[in-house]
Structures are given as C-alpha cells and as structure tokens.
Protein backbone atom coordinates (compact mmCIF):
# COMPACT_ATOMS: atom_id res chain seq x y z
CA MET A 1 -100.75 32.19 89.62
CA LYS A 2 -98.08 33.71 87.34
CA ALA A 3 -95.19 31.46 89.12
CA ARG A 4 -97.90 29.18 88.97
CA THR A 5 -98.67 29.28 85.19
CA SER A 6 -94.91 30.35 84.12
CA LEU A 7 -93.31 26.67 85.64
CA LEU A 8 -96.74 24.67 83.34
CA ALA A 9 -94.74 26.70 80.66
CA ALA A 10 -91.80 26.09 80.95
CA ALA A 11 -93.04 21.82 81.64
CA LEU A 12 -94.69 22.66 77.88
CA VAL A 13 -91.07 23.64 77.14
CA ALA A 14 -89.32 20.41 78.56
CA GLY A 15 -91.67 18.14 77.05
CA VAL A 16 -90.97 19.35 73.20
CA MET A 17 -87.89 18.14 73.90
CA ALA A 18 -88.23 15.04 75.96
CA GLY A 19 -91.13 13.71 73.50
CA PRO A 20 -94.76 13.50 74.06
CA SER A 21 -95.01 11.85 77.48
CA ALA A 22 -94.16 14.92 78.99
CA LEU A 23 -97.51 16.67 77.65
CA PRO A 24 -100.20 15.09 80.01
CA ALA A 25 -98.36 15.77 82.65
CA ALA A 26 -97.57 19.89 81.81
CA ALA A 27 -101.99 20.01 81.07
CA SER A 28 -102.34 19.10 84.31
CA ALA A 29 -102.26 22.14 86.49
CA PRO A 30 -104.63 24.63 85.66
CA ALA A 31 -104.39 28.32 84.93
CA ALA A 32 -106.75 30.67 85.90
CA PRO A 33 -108.02 33.38 83.28
CA SER A 34 -108.34 36.31 82.77
CA ALA A 35 -111.44 38.10 82.50
CA ALA A 36 -114.19 40.76 82.40
CA ALA A 37 -117.64 40.90 81.93
CA GLN A 38 -121.68 42.91 81.53
CA SER A 39 -124.13 41.62 82.99
CA PRO A 40 -123.27 37.89 81.65
CA ASP A 41 -126.01 35.39 82.23
CA PRO A 42 -124.02 33.74 85.04
CA ALA A 43 -123.86 30.41 84.14
CA LEU A 44 -122.28 31.18 80.39
CA GLU A 45 -119.27 33.03 82.41
CA ALA A 46 -119.34 30.09 84.76
CA ALA A 47 -119.09 27.75 81.97
CA LEU A 48 -116.14 29.99 79.83
CA ARG A 49 -114.14 30.13 82.89
CA ALA A 50 -114.76 26.94 82.57
CA ALA A 51 -113.24 25.94 78.59
CA LEU A 52 -110.49 28.78 79.35
CA ALA A 53 -109.25 26.85 82.38
CA GLY A 54 -105.76 25.24 82.46
CA LEU A 55 -103.53 26.54 79.85
CA PRO A 56 -101.13 25.75 78.66
CA GLY A 57 -102.38 22.33 78.14
CA ALA A 58 -101.83 19.50 76.26
CA ASP A 59 -104.06 21.18 72.81
CA ALA A 60 -103.80 24.47 73.32
CA THR A 61 -101.42 26.97 74.86
CA ALA A 62 -103.21 30.09 74.65
CA ALA A 63 -106.86 30.87 74.21
CA LEU A 64 -109.01 34.48 73.34
CA VAL A 65 -112.96 34.31 73.66
CA ARG A 66 -115.28 37.46 72.80
CA VAL A 67 -119.06 36.98 73.77
CA GLY A 68 -121.60 39.98 72.59
CA GLY A 69 -124.95 40.25 72.32
CA GLU A 70 -128.18 41.46 73.90
CA GLU A 71 -127.97 38.50 76.37
CA GLY A 72 -124.30 40.17 78.04
CA VAL A 73 -121.18 40.40 77.30
CA TRP A 74 -117.86 38.66 78.48
CA ARG A 75 -114.56 38.24 77.22
CA GLY A 76 -111.09 36.56 77.88
CA SER A 77 -108.11 35.23 78.75
CA SER A 78 -106.15 32.62 79.50
CA GLY A 79 -102.52 30.88 78.48
CA VAL A 80 -99.74 32.31 77.31
CA HIS A 81 -97.47 34.46 75.23
CA ASP A 82 -95.28 32.15 74.54
CA LEU A 83 -93.59 29.02 76.14
CA ARG A 84 -90.44 30.75 76.62
CA THR A 85 -90.76 33.34 78.57
CA GLY A 86 -94.44 31.95 80.23
CA ARG A 87 -95.87 35.21 79.87
CA PRO A 88 -99.11 35.95 79.23
CA ALA A 89 -101.27 36.06 76.51
CA ASP A 90 -102.13 39.09 74.98
CA PRO A 91 -105.67 38.97 74.39
CA ALA A 92 -105.62 42.02 71.98
CA GLY A 93 -103.03 39.94 70.42
CA ARG A 94 -102.93 39.00 66.42
CA PHE A 95 -103.66 35.60 64.82
CA ARG A 96 -103.88 33.87 61.52
CA VAL A 97 -107.52 33.59 60.92
CA GLY A 98 -107.59 30.86 58.39
CA SER A 99 -110.84 29.77 57.16
CA VAL A 100 -112.67 32.37 58.45
CA THR A 101 -110.88 34.94 55.27
CA LYS A 102 -113.70 33.26 53.33
CA VAL A 103 -116.32 35.31 54.86
CA PHE A 104 -114.62 38.53 53.53
CA THR A 105 -114.71 37.06 50.62
CA ALA A 106 -117.86 35.84 50.62
CA ALA A 107 -119.29 39.88 51.63
CA LEU A 108 -117.16 41.61 48.95
CA ALA A 109 -118.48 38.82 46.15
CA LEU A 110 -122.47 39.88 47.34
CA GLN A 111 -121.16 43.23 47.45
CA LEU A 112 -120.22 43.25 43.40
CA ALA A 113 -123.08 41.34 42.42
CA ALA A 114 -125.44 44.16 44.56
CA GLU A 115 -123.84 46.70 42.44
CA GLY A 116 -124.35 44.61 39.52
CA ARG A 117 -120.38 43.77 38.87
CA LEU A 118 -120.57 40.20 39.60
CA ASP A 119 -123.31 38.00 38.41
CA LEU A 120 -123.51 34.98 40.96
CA ASP A 121 -125.54 32.47 38.32
CA ARG A 122 -122.43 33.37 35.06
CA SER A 123 -120.41 31.24 34.86
CA ALA A 124 -116.38 31.25 36.30
CA ARG A 125 -115.22 31.21 32.69
CA SER A 126 -117.40 33.35 31.81
CA TYR A 127 -114.12 36.09 33.91
CA LEU A 128 -111.75 34.00 33.63
CA PRO A 129 -111.61 32.47 30.50
CA GLU A 130 -107.77 31.82 30.02
CA LEU A 131 -107.79 29.80 33.27
CA ILE A 132 -110.95 28.25 33.35
CA PRO A 133 -110.85 25.51 30.66
CA ALA A 134 -114.42 24.24 29.33
CA SER A 135 -114.23 20.80 30.80
CA TYR A 136 -115.74 23.74 34.41
CA GLY A 137 -117.54 25.54 32.35
CA ARG A 138 -120.53 25.40 33.72
CA VAL A 139 -118.93 26.24 37.01
CA THR A 140 -120.98 29.54 38.35
CA VAL A 141 -119.72 31.53 40.50
CA ARG A 142 -122.80 31.16 43.68
CA GLN A 143 -120.89 27.62 43.28
CA LEU A 144 -117.74 28.63 43.76
CA LEU A 145 -118.80 30.44 47.12
CA ASP A 146 -121.23 27.36 48.40
CA HIS A 147 -118.46 24.58 48.21
CA THR A 148 -120.80 23.26 44.95
CA HIS A 149 -118.14 23.59 42.57
CA GLY A 150 -116.80 20.18 42.07
CA ILE A 151 -113.49 21.15 41.28
CA PRO A 152 -110.78 19.39 43.31
CA ALA A 153 -107.97 20.39 45.61
CA PRO A 154 -104.90 21.29 43.61
CA ASP A 155 -101.69 19.28 44.78
CA LEU A 156 -99.14 21.07 47.01
CA PRO A 157 -96.00 20.10 48.48
CA GLY A 158 -96.14 17.44 50.91
CA THR A 159 -98.85 14.76 53.03
CA THR A 160 -97.34 15.66 57.01
CA VAL A 161 -96.78 18.23 59.16
CA GLU A 162 -93.42 17.69 58.65
CA GLU A 163 -93.12 18.28 55.05
CA TRP A 164 -95.21 20.95 54.62
CA TYR A 165 -93.31 23.07 57.93
CA ALA A 166 -89.99 22.26 55.25
CA HIS A 167 -91.98 24.16 52.89
CA ARG A 168 -93.27 26.41 55.13
CA PHE A 169 -91.65 29.59 53.47
CA GLN A 170 -92.96 28.33 49.66
CA VAL A 171 -94.37 31.40 47.65
CA HIS A 172 -97.27 29.88 46.14
CA ASP A 173 -99.04 31.17 42.57
CA THR A 174 -102.41 31.07 42.46
CA ARG A 175 -102.80 30.84 38.95
CA ASP A 176 -101.11 27.71 38.95
CA LEU A 177 -103.19 26.15 41.70
CA VAL A 178 -106.11 27.30 40.01
CA ARG A 179 -104.35 25.38 37.23
CA SER A 180 -103.73 21.85 39.21
CA ALA A 181 -107.63 21.49 40.50
CA THR A 182 -108.91 22.36 37.11
CA SER A 183 -105.78 20.08 35.25
CA LYS A 184 -107.77 17.39 37.30
CA LYS A 185 -111.47 15.16 36.53
CA PRO A 186 -114.27 17.21 38.41
CA GLU A 187 -115.88 15.16 41.51
CA PHE A 188 -119.67 15.65 40.36
CA ALA A 189 -121.22 18.19 38.28
CA PRO A 190 -121.80 21.67 39.44
CA GLY A 191 -124.53 22.00 41.75
CA GLU A 192 -125.17 18.03 42.97
CA ARG A 193 -122.70 18.14 45.90
CA GLN A 194 -120.89 19.78 48.62
CA HIS A 195 -117.09 19.73 48.95
CA TYR A 196 -115.65 21.91 51.39
CA LEU A 197 -112.24 23.54 49.90
CA ASN A 198 -110.26 26.42 48.99
CA ILE A 199 -110.91 26.21 45.78
CA GLY A 200 -113.50 27.59 44.49
CA TYR A 201 -112.08 31.07 46.66
CA GLN A 202 -109.31 30.94 44.76
CA ILE A 203 -111.67 31.77 42.39
CA ALA A 204 -113.44 34.06 43.39
CA GLY A 205 -110.70 35.86 44.15
CA LEU A 206 -109.76 35.97 40.88
CA VAL A 207 -112.61 36.42 39.84
CA ILE A 208 -113.09 40.35 41.88
CA GLU A 209 -109.72 41.02 40.97
CA ARG A 210 -111.30 40.74 36.69
CA VAL A 211 -114.30 42.52 37.53
CA THR A 212 -113.07 44.94 39.58
CA GLY A 213 -109.33 45.84 38.03
CA ASP A 214 -107.73 46.40 41.19
CA ALA A 215 -105.81 44.11 43.72
CA TYR A 216 -108.58 41.31 45.55
CA GLU A 217 -106.35 42.63 49.26
CA ARG A 218 -106.99 46.05 48.22
CA GLN A 219 -110.67 46.12 47.36
CA VAL A 220 -111.56 43.92 50.89
CA ALA A 221 -109.49 46.94 52.61
CA ARG A 222 -111.50 49.95 50.13
CA ARG A 223 -114.70 48.30 51.24
CA VAL A 224 -114.87 46.26 54.86
CA LEU A 225 -111.14 46.81 56.57
CA LYS A 226 -111.56 50.48 56.41
CA PRO A 227 -115.51 51.16 56.84
CA LEU A 228 -115.75 49.50 59.76
CA GLY A 229 -112.31 50.28 61.56
CA LEU A 230 -111.01 46.90 61.42
CA ARG A 231 -106.88 48.37 61.87
CA ASP A 232 -105.64 45.62 63.33
CA THR A 233 -106.93 43.16 60.01
CA TYR A 234 -104.77 42.95 57.27
CA PHE A 235 -102.90 40.35 54.78
CA PRO A 236 -99.49 39.80 54.76
CA GLY A 237 -99.05 38.94 51.32
CA ALA A 238 -95.82 36.63 51.08
CA ASN A 239 -95.14 37.72 54.37
CA PRO A 240 -94.92 34.27 56.74
CA ARG A 241 -94.46 36.46 60.06
CA ILE A 242 -97.36 38.70 62.33
CA VAL A 243 -96.64 42.07 61.53
CA GLY A 244 -97.53 43.35 65.81
CA PRO A 245 -98.18 42.33 69.30
CA HIS A 246 -99.11 38.21 68.97
CA ASN A 247 -99.29 34.90 70.71
CA HIS A 248 -97.02 32.59 69.66
CA GLY A 249 -98.82 29.58 68.19
CA TYR A 250 -97.11 25.39 69.00
CA GLN A 251 -97.47 22.90 66.28
CA ARG A 252 -97.18 18.91 67.86
CA MET A 253 -94.58 17.11 65.60
CA ARG A 254 -91.60 14.79 64.82
CA LEU A 255 -88.97 17.42 65.33
CA ASP A 256 -85.61 16.61 64.34
CA ASP A 257 -84.82 13.79 67.49
CA GLY A 258 -87.22 12.08 66.23
CA THR A 259 -89.76 12.06 69.31
CA LEU A 260 -93.07 13.76 69.05
CA GLY A 261 -93.50 17.75 70.65
CA LEU A 262 -94.09 20.82 69.66
CA ARG A 263 -92.62 23.46 67.65
CA ASP A 264 -92.88 26.92 67.82
CA VAL A 265 -95.24 27.71 64.31
CA SER A 266 -95.89 31.39 64.16
CA VAL A 267 -94.33 31.96 61.53
CA TRP A 268 -95.98 30.35 58.21
CA GLY A 269 -96.42 31.78 54.43
CA ALA A 270 -99.95 31.43 53.59
CA THR A 271 -99.52 32.08 50.21
CA ASP A 272 -101.13 28.77 48.95
CA ALA A 273 -104.19 29.67 50.80
CA TRP A 274 -104.74 33.41 49.90
CA ALA A 275 -108.54 34.60 49.68
CA ALA A 276 -109.60 31.74 50.95
CA GLY A 277 -107.47 31.61 54.32
CA ASP A 278 -104.79 34.05 55.06
CA LEU A 279 -106.17 37.08 56.53
CA ILE A 280 -105.01 37.94 60.67
CA SER A 281 -106.66 39.81 62.72
CA THR A 282 -107.69 40.40 66.51
CA THR A 283 -111.24 38.66 68.32
CA ALA A 284 -111.61 42.63 67.99
CA ASP A 285 -111.46 43.39 64.63
CA LEU A 286 -113.55 40.34 64.10
CA GLU A 287 -116.28 40.98 66.59
CA ARG A 288 -116.81 44.20 65.14
CA PHE A 289 -116.96 42.81 61.25
CA THR A 290 -119.52 39.95 63.13
CA ARG A 291 -121.92 43.29 64.15
CA ALA A 292 -121.96 44.43 61.14
CA LEU A 293 -122.58 41.54 59.26
CA PHE A 294 -124.94 40.22 60.93
CA GLN A 295 -127.03 43.63 61.00
CA GLY A 296 -126.93 44.15 57.48
CA ARG A 297 -124.04 47.15 57.51
CA VAL A 298 -121.88 44.53 55.70
CA VAL A 299 -123.61 43.18 52.60
CA ARG A 300 -127.22 45.45 52.32
CA GLY A 301 -130.43 44.00 50.86
CA PRO A 302 -131.31 41.23 50.25
CA LEU A 303 -128.46 39.53 48.53
CA LEU A 304 -127.80 38.52 52.71
CA GLU A 305 -129.57 35.72 52.84
CA GLU A 306 -127.30 34.30 50.42
CA MET A 307 -125.49 33.67 53.54
CA PHE A 308 -127.77 32.72 55.49
CA THR A 309 -128.86 30.09 52.91
CA LEU A 310 -127.70 26.09 52.44
CA PRO A 311 -127.30 25.01 49.25
CA LYS A 312 -130.07 21.48 49.47
CA VAL A 313 -127.55 18.98 47.41
CA THR A 314 -125.91 15.99 50.61
CA ASP A 315 -122.42 16.39 51.22
CA LEU A 316 -119.79 14.61 48.97
CA HIS A 317 -118.08 12.53 51.71
CA SER A 318 -120.90 11.86 54.64
CA GLY A 319 -124.35 11.98 52.44
CA GLU A 320 -125.15 14.90 55.17
CA PRO A 321 -127.48 17.69 54.49
CA ALA A 322 -124.89 20.99 53.12
CA ALA A 323 -123.67 22.56 56.34
CA TYR A 324 -122.18 26.10 54.88
CA SER A 325 -123.86 28.91 52.52
CA VAL A 326 -122.26 31.70 50.91
CA GLY A 327 -119.44 31.69 53.45
CA LEU A 328 -120.66 30.78 56.56
CA SER A 329 -122.54 27.36 57.71
CA MET A 330 -124.69 26.37 60.12
CA LYS A 331 -125.39 24.25 63.24
CA GLU A 332 -127.65 24.06 65.32
CA LEU A 333 -126.30 24.51 69.12
CA GLY A 334 -128.36 24.72 72.40
CA GLY A 335 -131.63 24.04 70.01
CA ARG A 336 -131.09 27.01 67.69
CA GLU A 337 -129.62 28.15 64.45
CA VAL A 338 -125.65 29.16 64.54
CA TRP A 339 -124.32 30.60 62.01
CA GLY A 340 -121.07 31.65 61.54
CA LYS A 341 -117.69 29.95 60.61
CA THR A 342 -113.83 28.52 61.45
CA GLY A 343 -110.72 29.03 60.13
CA GLY A 344 -107.64 27.29 61.30
CA ARG A 345 -103.53 27.36 60.36
CA TRP A 346 -100.86 26.05 61.94
CA GLY A 347 -101.07 26.64 65.65
CA TYR A 348 -103.89 29.04 65.24
CA ASN A 349 -107.64 28.12 64.81
CA THR A 350 -110.47 31.23 64.98
CA ALA A 351 -114.23 31.29 65.10
CA VAL A 352 -117.18 33.79 64.10
CA ALA A 353 -120.45 33.10 65.09
CA ALA A 354 -123.98 34.62 65.96
CA THR A 355 -127.24 33.65 66.13
CA ARG A 356 -129.03 34.69 63.43
CA ASP A 357 -130.78 38.42 64.97
CA GLY A 358 -127.21 38.38 66.62
CA SER A 359 -128.35 37.79 70.33
CA ARG A 360 -125.58 36.37 70.97
CA THR A 361 -121.91 36.78 69.52
CA LEU A 362 -118.60 34.41 69.68
CA VAL A 363 -115.65 35.26 68.30
CA TYR A 364 -112.12 32.67 69.44
CA SER A 365 -108.13 31.80 68.90
CA VAL A 366 -107.15 28.79 70.42
CA ASN A 367 -103.86 28.64 70.14
CA SER A 368 -103.94 25.06 68.95
CA THR A 369 -101.16 22.83 69.07
CA ASP A 370 -102.88 20.32 66.36
CA ALA A 371 -104.86 23.09 64.78
CA LYS A 372 -105.34 20.94 61.55
CA GLY A 373 -106.21 17.66 62.73
CA ARG A 374 -109.25 15.64 62.11
CA ASP A 375 -111.29 16.31 64.72
CA MET A 376 -112.03 19.59 66.28
CA ASN A 377 -109.69 21.47 69.27
CA GLN A 378 -111.45 20.72 72.68
CA VAL A 379 -110.42 23.41 73.76
CA ALA A 380 -112.39 25.98 71.00
CA GLU A 381 -115.27 22.94 70.92
CA ASN A 382 -116.21 23.76 74.67
CA ILE A 383 -115.79 27.12 73.67
CA MET A 384 -118.50 26.73 71.86
CA VAL A 385 -120.90 24.31 73.99
CA ALA A 386 -120.00 27.33 76.81
CA ALA A 387 -121.45 30.23 74.14
CA PHE A 388 -124.60 28.53 72.48
CA GLY A 389 -124.51 24.82 74.20
CA ARG A 390 -124.65 21.09 73.03
CA PRO A 391 -125.36 20.37 69.38
C-alpha cells in the first residue's frame, strides 16, 4: 500500500509538470486511509472510510478527520504529507483553519459582552470613531459578527489565483483594509440583509483591541487557547510559513510554462484575513475547542445563544434565509440541525461542526487542490455527509 501511495504521489507530481490531463488518471488509484475507532456506528465508520479513500486525488492530496461525541469516536487520515516524497499524511499536522478563526473571534467578543466591556448593540463607530466613517455610523457590533452590516469587501490585489499567488508575501494592514471597504457605498442598510464577508470580523478584531487595550491575538490566547490547553493553535502574524509539522497544501493553477497543474502553496501570508481567518491549528485542538464551546465552557450564560440564533433576514445574493449567526452557521443534515463553521485558505479546507446537543462532533482538514472554489470540495462534502447525513 505504501508503494502504491508513493507511485500515486509521483503521478500527481508529474501532473504538475504535464498539465491537467494527468490529474484524473492519478486520482483513479485508491489509497486506504488509516483510522482508529471507539464503538462507532458501523455504517458511520464505513461511510467515513469511503470518504477518505483514494487520496491523493484530483480534489485533495490529504485529509484528517476526527468524529466525536456520545454516538462514537472515529479518527482517520488519508493521503500524503507532500507529493514529492509520498510520505503518509501526518494526522497531528498543523494547518490553516481559514474562517474557522471567526468562531474564536466571536467567542472572545461574547465573553467581553458578558463582562459588560463590549455592547453588541452599540455602534462600531462609537468604538473606532477615527476609522469608521459616519456613513457606517449605524452598524452595530452584533451586525459585524452576524454579517448583516452592509460593509463591502476591501480592494485586494489580483482577481485570479495566479495574481494572488504573486502577492502571497504582501503584508496587509487591517486598518487600511477597513478604510478601503468603508470608502465605498453600503451594500444595504445595516440589519436588512446578510452578506458573508471577512471585513466585519476584521473590524471586530479592532474593536476588541480598543476595549481591552491589548492585542487581539494575546486576548484569544489568554482567554481561549491557554485555558483549553490548545497548544498547537497559534496566530502566524506576518510569518507566511506554518511552524511545526504540517501536510503540504497544493493549489491547481496556471504554471510558469502555461500549463495547468498543482503548485505547493503551503507558504502563503494570511495578513489579509487576520481576525477573520489567519489562525493555524490541528484537528485535536479544534475538536477540544468545539466540545468546550458547545458545552458552554467558552462562552458562558445566555450570550451563548447568540451563536445559535440566525438573524431574520435574507441573503443578499441568493434571497435564501440567513445561514450565519454570530460566529457559526447552520445547515440541516440528516434531518437535524448541524451548527459549525467552514474555512478555506489556499491549499487547506477546514470545518468544525456539531449537533446542538454535542452528541456528534466533526472536525476535518482537507488539503484541497481548489480550496477557494465556487463549490464545496468534493472530499470535504463527502466527509460532512458521512458524519451527519445528506441535506
């Protein structure tokens, strides 16, 4: 099996040089995932093994999964650490969690609200009068956190993955991004629609710094990471590298010779996201955080319900009912509500999810070859459906 996996990894590396025609062929040879279980549902175990089979493939090069809760425990990994060596994926590897960072930011804001240091119904401008213009004076902190603020996205360099890759080491100043966003006209009046964007959480991070007089990163570490013992979770700052053991991320893009293939994107700065998406973690740490959050040990008291309450508005583009609360999102899977958050940075897709009562939890990291694609990564979708059922 190890030899077969190495051959498959070599084929995918060849695909980087040969172009897209090599990718589907490489994906056809399956590799068996490694797994450990404690009294799982046999059907669940079979579905999860099937979801992880065949990696590396066209959609992903590796995947790490942890399912927990009262209904059984299952842990599995599949794919390779990197395409050059073909070594098995490290199940304890660190990865970029992307927008799962928002759950940590929201939890911190709710902690401060519980202490009376932050008012969710107070305007963001009242906390940051020198930064937020009067045209956005009605936007509240709660609206920043549930994406009903109406502030558009800032301008960032590039419109294609190739252009973004060329700017991967650029360091972005959050205040400059806020100025860029708020210099534009509102997308809608505050509280009337929902549009999922990073900018609300970037402003929320600045509000947290203003009310605490401390760096956002230190506040998350002091209030969440250290109390829960999340030793492999950290903020990278301006460092574009993932510190410590990690599985490499790859992105399908146009290469220097004009062909389409996979490029190693493990080294990529995340200062464009900051409090909205720059955290680095492991599946074990995220599982511990998810359990603690749903058990009320991170956000205590009635303010936790903010995370499980959807605003009564519709999405700006789809017209569907709002799907995002303060920090989380909700989807009906397998006939029950599943709450959680997904995230994507180039080369990495992540999710934390659980039933409201915590009877089943899921954390995954998928080394997606198109982590910011329009549609959900197929491997990630298969894992989610295996864990909870179909929509």
